[in-house]
PDB file of C-alpha atoms in Angstrom:
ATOM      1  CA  UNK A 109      17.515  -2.266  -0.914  1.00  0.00           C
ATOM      2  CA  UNK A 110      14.121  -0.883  -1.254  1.00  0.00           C
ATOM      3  CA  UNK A 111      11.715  -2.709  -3.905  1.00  0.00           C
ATOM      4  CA  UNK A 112      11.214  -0.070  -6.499  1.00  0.00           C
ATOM      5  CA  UNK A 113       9.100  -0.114 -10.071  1.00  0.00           C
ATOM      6  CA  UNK A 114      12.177  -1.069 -12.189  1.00  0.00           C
ATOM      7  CA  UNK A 115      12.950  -3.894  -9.487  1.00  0.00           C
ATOM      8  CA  UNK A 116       9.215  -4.999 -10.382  1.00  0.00           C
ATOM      9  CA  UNK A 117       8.944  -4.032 -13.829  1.00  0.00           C
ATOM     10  CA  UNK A 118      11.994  -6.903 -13.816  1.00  0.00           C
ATOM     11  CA  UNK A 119      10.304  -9.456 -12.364  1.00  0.00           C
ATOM     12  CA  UNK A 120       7.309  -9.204 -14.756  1.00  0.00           C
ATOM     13  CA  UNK A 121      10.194  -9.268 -17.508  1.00  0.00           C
ATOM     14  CA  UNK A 122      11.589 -12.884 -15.261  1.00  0.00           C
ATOM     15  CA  UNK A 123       8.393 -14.342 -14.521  1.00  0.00           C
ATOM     16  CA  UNK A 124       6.103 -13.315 -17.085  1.00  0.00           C
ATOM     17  CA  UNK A 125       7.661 -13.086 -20.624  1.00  0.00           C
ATOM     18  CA  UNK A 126       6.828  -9.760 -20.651  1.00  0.00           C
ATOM     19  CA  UNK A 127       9.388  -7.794 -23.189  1.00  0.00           C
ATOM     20  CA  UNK A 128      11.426  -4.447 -21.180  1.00  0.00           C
ATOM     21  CA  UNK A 129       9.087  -1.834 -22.657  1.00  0.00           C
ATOM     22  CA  UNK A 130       6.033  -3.737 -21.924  1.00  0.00           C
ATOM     23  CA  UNK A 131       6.929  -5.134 -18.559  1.00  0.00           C
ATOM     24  CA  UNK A 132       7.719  -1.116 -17.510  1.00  0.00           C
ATOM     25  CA  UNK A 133       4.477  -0.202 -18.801  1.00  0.00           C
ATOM     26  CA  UNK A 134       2.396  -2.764 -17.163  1.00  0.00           C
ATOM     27  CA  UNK A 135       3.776  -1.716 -13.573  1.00  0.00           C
ATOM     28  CA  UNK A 136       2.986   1.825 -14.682  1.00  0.00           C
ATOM     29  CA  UNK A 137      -0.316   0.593 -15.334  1.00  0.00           C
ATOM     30  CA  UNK A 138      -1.018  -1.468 -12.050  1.00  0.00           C
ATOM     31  CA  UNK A 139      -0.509   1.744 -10.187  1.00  0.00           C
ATOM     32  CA  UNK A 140      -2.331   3.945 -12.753  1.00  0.00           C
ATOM     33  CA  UNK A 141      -5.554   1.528 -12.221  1.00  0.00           C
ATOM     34  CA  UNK A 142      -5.187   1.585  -8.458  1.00  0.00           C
ATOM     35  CA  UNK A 143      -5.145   5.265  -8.571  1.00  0.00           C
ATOM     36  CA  UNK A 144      -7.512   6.103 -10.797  1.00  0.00           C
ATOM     37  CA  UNK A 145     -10.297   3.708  -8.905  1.00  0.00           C
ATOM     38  CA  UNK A 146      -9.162   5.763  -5.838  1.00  0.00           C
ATOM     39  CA  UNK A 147      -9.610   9.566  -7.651  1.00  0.00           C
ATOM     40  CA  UNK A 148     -13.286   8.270  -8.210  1.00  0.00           C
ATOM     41  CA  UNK A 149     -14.175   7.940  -4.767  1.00  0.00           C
ATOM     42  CA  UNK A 150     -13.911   3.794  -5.395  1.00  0.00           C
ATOM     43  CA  UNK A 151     -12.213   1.465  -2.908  1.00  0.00           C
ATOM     44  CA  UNK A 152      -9.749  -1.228  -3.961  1.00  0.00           C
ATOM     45  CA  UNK A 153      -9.451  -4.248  -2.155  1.00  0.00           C
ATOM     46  CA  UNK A 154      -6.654  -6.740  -3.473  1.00  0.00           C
ATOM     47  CA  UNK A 155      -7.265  -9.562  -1.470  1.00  0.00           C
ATOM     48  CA  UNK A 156      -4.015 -11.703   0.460  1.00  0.00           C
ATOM     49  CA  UNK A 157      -2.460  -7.745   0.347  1.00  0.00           C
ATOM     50  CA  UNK A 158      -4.689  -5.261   1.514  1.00  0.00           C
ATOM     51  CA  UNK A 159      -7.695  -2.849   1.058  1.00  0.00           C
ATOM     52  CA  UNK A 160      -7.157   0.928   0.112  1.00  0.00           C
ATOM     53  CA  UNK A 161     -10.144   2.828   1.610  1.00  0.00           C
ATOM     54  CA  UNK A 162     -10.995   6.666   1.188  1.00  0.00           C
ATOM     55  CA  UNK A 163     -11.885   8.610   4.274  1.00  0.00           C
ATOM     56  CA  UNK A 164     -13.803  12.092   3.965  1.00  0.00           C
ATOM     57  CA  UNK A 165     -11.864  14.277   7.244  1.00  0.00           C
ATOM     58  CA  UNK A 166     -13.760  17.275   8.070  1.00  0.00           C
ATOM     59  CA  UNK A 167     -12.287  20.259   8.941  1.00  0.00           C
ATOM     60  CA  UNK A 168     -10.399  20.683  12.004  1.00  0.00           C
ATOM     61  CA  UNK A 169      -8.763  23.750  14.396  1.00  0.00           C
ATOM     62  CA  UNK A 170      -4.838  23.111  13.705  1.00  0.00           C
ATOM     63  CA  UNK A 171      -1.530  25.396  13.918  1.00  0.00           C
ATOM     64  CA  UNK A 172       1.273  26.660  11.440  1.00  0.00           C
ATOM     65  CA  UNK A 173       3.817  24.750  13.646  1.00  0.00           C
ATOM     66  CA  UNK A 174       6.377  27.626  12.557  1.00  0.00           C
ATOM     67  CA  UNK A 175       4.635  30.726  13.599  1.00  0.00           C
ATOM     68  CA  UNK A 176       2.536  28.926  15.877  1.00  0.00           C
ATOM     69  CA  UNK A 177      -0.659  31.141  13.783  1.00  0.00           C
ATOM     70  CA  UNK A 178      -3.822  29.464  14.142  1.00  0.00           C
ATOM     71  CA  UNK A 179      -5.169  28.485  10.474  1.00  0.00           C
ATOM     72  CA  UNK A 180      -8.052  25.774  10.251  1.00  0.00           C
ATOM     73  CA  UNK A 181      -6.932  22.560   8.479  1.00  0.00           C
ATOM     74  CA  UNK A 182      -9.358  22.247   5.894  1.00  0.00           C
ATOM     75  CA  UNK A 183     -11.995  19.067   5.091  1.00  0.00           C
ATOM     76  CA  UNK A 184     -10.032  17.258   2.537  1.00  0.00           C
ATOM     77  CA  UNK A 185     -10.422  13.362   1.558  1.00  0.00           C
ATOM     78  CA  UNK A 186      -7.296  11.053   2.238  1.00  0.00           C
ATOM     79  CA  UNK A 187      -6.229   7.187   1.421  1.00  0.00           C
ATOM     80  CA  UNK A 188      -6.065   4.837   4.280  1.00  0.00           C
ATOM     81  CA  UNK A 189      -4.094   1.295   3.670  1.00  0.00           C
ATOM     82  CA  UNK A 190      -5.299  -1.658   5.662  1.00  0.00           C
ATOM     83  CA  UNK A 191      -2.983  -4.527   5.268  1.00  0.00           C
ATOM     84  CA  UNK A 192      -4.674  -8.024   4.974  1.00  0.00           C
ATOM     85  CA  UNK A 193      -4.623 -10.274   7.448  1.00  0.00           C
ATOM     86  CA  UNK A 194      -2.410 -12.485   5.909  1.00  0.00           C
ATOM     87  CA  UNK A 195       0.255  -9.845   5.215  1.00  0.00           C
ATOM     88  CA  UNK A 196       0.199  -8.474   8.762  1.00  0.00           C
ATOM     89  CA  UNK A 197       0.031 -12.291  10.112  1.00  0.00           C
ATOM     90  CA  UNK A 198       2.984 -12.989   7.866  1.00  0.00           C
ATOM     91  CA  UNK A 199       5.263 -10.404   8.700  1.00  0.00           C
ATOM     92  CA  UNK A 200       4.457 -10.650  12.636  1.00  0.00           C
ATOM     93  CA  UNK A 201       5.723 -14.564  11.766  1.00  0.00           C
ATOM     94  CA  UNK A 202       8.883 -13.295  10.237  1.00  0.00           C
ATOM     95  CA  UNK A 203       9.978 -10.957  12.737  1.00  0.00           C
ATOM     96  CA  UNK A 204      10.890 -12.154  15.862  1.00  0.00           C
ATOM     97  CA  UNK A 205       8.936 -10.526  19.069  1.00  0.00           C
ATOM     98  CA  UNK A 206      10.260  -8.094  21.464  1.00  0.00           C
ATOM     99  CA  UNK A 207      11.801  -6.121  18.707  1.00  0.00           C
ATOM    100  CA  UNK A 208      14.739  -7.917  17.424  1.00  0.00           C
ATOM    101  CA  UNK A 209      15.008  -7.883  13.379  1.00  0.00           C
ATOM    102  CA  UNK A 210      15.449 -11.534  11.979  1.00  0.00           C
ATOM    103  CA  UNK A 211      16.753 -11.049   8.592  1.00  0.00           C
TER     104      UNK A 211
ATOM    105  CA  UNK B  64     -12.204  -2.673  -7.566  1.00  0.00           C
ATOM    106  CA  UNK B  65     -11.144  -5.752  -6.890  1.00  0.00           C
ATOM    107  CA  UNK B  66      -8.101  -7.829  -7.597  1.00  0.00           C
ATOM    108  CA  UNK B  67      -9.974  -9.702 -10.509  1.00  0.00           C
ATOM    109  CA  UNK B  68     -11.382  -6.340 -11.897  1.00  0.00           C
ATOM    110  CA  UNK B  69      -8.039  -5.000 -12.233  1.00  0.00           C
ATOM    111  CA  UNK B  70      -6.796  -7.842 -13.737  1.00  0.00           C
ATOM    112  CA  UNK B  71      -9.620  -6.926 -15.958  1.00  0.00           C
ATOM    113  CA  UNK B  72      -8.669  -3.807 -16.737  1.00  0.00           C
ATOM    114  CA  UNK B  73      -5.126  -4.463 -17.153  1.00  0.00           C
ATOM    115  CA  UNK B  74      -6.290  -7.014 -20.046  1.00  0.00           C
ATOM    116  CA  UNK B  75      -7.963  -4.065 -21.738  1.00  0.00           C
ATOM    117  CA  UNK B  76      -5.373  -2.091 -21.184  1.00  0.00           C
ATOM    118  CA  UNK B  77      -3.336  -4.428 -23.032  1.00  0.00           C
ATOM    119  CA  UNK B  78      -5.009  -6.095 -26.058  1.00  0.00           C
ATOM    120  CA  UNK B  79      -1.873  -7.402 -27.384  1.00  0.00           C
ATOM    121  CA  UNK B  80      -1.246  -9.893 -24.705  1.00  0.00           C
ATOM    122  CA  UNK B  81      -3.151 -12.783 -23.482  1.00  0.00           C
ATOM    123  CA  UNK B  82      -5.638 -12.008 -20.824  1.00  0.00           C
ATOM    124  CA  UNK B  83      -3.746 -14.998 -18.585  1.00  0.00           C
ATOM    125  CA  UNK B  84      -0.564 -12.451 -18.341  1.00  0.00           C
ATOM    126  CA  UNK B  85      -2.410  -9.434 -17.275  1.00  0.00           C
ATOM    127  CA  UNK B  86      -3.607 -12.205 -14.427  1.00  0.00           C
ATOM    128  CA  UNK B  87       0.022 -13.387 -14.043  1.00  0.00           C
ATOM    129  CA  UNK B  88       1.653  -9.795 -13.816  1.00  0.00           C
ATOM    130  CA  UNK B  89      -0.755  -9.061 -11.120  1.00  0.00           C
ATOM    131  CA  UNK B  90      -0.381 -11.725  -9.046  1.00  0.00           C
ATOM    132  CA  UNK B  91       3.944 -11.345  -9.615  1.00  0.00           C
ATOM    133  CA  UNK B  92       3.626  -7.683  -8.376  1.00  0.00           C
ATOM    134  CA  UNK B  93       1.747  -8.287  -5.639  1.00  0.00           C
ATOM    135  CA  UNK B  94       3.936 -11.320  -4.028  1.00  0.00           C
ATOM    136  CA  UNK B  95       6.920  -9.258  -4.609  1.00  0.00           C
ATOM    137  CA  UNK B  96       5.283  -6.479  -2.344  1.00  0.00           C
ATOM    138  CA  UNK B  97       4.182  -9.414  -0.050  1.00  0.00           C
ATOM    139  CA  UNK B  98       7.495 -10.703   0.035  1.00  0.00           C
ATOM    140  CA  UNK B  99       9.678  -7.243   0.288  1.00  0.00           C
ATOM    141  CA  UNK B 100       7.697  -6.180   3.194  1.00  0.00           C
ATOM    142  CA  UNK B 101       8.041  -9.772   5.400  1.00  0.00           C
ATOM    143  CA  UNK B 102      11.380  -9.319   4.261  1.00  0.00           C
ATOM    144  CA  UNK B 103      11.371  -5.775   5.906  1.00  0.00           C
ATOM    145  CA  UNK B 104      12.263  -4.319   2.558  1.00  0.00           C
ATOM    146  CA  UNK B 105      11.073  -0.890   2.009  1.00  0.00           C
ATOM    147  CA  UNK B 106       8.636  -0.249  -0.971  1.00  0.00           C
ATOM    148  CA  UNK B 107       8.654   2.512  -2.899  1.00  0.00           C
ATOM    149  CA  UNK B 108       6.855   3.691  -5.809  1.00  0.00           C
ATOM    150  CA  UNK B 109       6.978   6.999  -7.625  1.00  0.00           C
ATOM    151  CA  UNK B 110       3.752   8.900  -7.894  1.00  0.00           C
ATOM    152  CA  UNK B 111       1.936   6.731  -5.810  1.00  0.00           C
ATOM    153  CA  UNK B 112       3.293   6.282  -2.506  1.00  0.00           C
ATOM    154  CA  UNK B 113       5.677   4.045  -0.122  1.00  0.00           C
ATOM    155  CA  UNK B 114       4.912   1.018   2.503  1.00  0.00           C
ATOM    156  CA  UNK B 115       7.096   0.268   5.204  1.00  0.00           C
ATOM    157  CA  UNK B 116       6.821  -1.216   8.577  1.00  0.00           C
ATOM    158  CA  UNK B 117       6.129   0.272  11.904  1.00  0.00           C
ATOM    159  CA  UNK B 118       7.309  -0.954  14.903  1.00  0.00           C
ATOM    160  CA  UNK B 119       4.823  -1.627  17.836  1.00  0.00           C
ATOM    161  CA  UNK B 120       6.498  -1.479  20.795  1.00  0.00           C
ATOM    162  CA  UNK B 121       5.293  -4.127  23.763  1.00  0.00           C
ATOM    163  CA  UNK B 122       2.413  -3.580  25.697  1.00  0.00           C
ATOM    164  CA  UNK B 123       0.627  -4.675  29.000  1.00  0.00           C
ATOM    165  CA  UNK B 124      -2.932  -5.117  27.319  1.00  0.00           C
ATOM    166  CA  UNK B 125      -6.266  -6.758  29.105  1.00  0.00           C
ATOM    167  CA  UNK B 126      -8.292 -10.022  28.184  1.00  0.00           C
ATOM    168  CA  UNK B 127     -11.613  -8.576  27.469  1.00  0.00           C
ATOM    169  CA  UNK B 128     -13.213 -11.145  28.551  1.00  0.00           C
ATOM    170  CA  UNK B 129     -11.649 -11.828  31.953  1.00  0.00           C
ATOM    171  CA  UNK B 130      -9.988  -8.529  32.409  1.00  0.00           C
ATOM    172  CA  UNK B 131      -7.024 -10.282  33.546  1.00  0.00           C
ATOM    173  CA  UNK B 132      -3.462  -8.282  31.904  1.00  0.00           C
ATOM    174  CA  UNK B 133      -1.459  -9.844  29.450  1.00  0.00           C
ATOM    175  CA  UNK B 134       1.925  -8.432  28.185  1.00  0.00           C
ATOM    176  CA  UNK B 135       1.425  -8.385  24.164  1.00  0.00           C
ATOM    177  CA  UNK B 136       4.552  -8.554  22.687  1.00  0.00           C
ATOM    178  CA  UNK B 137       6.438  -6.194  19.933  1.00  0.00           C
ATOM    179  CA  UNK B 138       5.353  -6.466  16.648  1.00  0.00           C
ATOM    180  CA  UNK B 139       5.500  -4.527  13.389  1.00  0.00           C
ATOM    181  CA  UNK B 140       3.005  -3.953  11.071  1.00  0.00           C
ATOM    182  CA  UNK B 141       2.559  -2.848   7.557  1.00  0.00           C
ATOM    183  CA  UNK B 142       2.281   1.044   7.240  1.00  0.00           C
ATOM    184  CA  UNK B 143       1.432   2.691   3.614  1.00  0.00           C
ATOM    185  CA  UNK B 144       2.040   6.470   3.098  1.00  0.00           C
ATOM    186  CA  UNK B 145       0.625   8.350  -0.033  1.00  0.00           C
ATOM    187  CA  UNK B 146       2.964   9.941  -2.279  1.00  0.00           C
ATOM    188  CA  UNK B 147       1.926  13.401  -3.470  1.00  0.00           C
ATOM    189  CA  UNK B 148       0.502  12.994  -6.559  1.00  0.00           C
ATOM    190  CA  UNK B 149      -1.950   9.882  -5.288  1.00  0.00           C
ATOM    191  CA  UNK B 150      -2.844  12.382  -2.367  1.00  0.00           C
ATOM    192  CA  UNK B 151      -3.590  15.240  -4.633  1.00  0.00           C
ATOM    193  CA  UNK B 152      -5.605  13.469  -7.499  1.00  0.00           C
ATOM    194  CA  UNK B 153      -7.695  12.087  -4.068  1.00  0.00           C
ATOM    195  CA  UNK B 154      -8.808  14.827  -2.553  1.00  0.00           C
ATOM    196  CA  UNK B 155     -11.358  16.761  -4.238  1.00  0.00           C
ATOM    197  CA  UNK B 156     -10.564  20.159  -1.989  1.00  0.00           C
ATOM    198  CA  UNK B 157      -8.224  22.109  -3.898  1.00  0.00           C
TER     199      UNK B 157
END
């Protein structure tokens, strides 16, 4: 059910000619790149999907929620996903209001 | 980056193909994610992270403008969580 690297590495195999070994590798790659741009501190915007965006968090008073200790959660950087406006506008369309799942 | 420098740097990646695939298998990976998630198909990808939808349950929210209250129906939106690895290689505190 849930769209996975192999399910995509497929597709390119489908839709793009790729051949098995270099289909897997280019999805491996996709994500590498994405990543990468994100470990140097650089944004990545894909546009009709979405923007990946770095935030710097300082630190902040939090709790071991076992012990209930206080320890400080330190300043640490962190990926944020916006989703286009066409993706969120697009899956709004597809599923119905008031909660009920059209599929 | 943008979509057309990674599609650049896919190309590089990958001398042996024509630069119009690297284009192609971009655009193919991203409609599938486009797709799975109107679809309300989990995503999932190893070393990276997962999207999925959240629900947004229905709301009595205000015009700005006129102040006046309008119910704002349920929705879901697109939610994307970092997978360890992408978190780790991110933050530069460790």
């Amino acid at each position: 059910m849930t769209l996975t690297k192999a399910e995509l590495a497929n597709l390119l195999f489908d839709k793009v000619g790729l051949n098995k070994r270099e289909a897997k590798e280019m999805v491996e790659a996709f994500f590498d790149e994405v990543r990468t741009a994100l470990e140097k501190g650089d944004s990545v915007k894909l546009s009709g999907f979405g923007n990946f965006q770095l935030r710097d968090k300082p630190q902040r008073p939090g709790r071991n929620p076992k012990t209930g200790e206080e320890m400080p959660i330190t300043a640490r950087r962190v990926v944020t996903f916006h989703a286009s406006h066409k993706l969120k506008a697009m899956v709004e369309d597809h599923h119905d209001v008031a909660g009920t799942h059209s599929e | 980056m943008t979509k057309s420098e990674l599609i650049a740097r896919l190309a590089e990646r990958h001398p042996h193909l024509v630069a119009a695939d690297a284009e192609l298998a971009v655009k193919t990976i991203l409609d599938a994610m486009v797709i799975s998630l109107v679809e309300g198909r989990r995503i999932e990808i190893r070393g990276f992270g997962s999207f999925s939808l959240n629900y947004r349950p229905p709301r009595l929210g205000r015009n700005p403008k006129t102040g006046e209250k309008v119910e704002v129906a349920g929705k879901y939106v697109p939610h994307f969580k970092a997978g360890k690895e992408l978190r780790d290689r991110v933050d530069y505190s460790d």
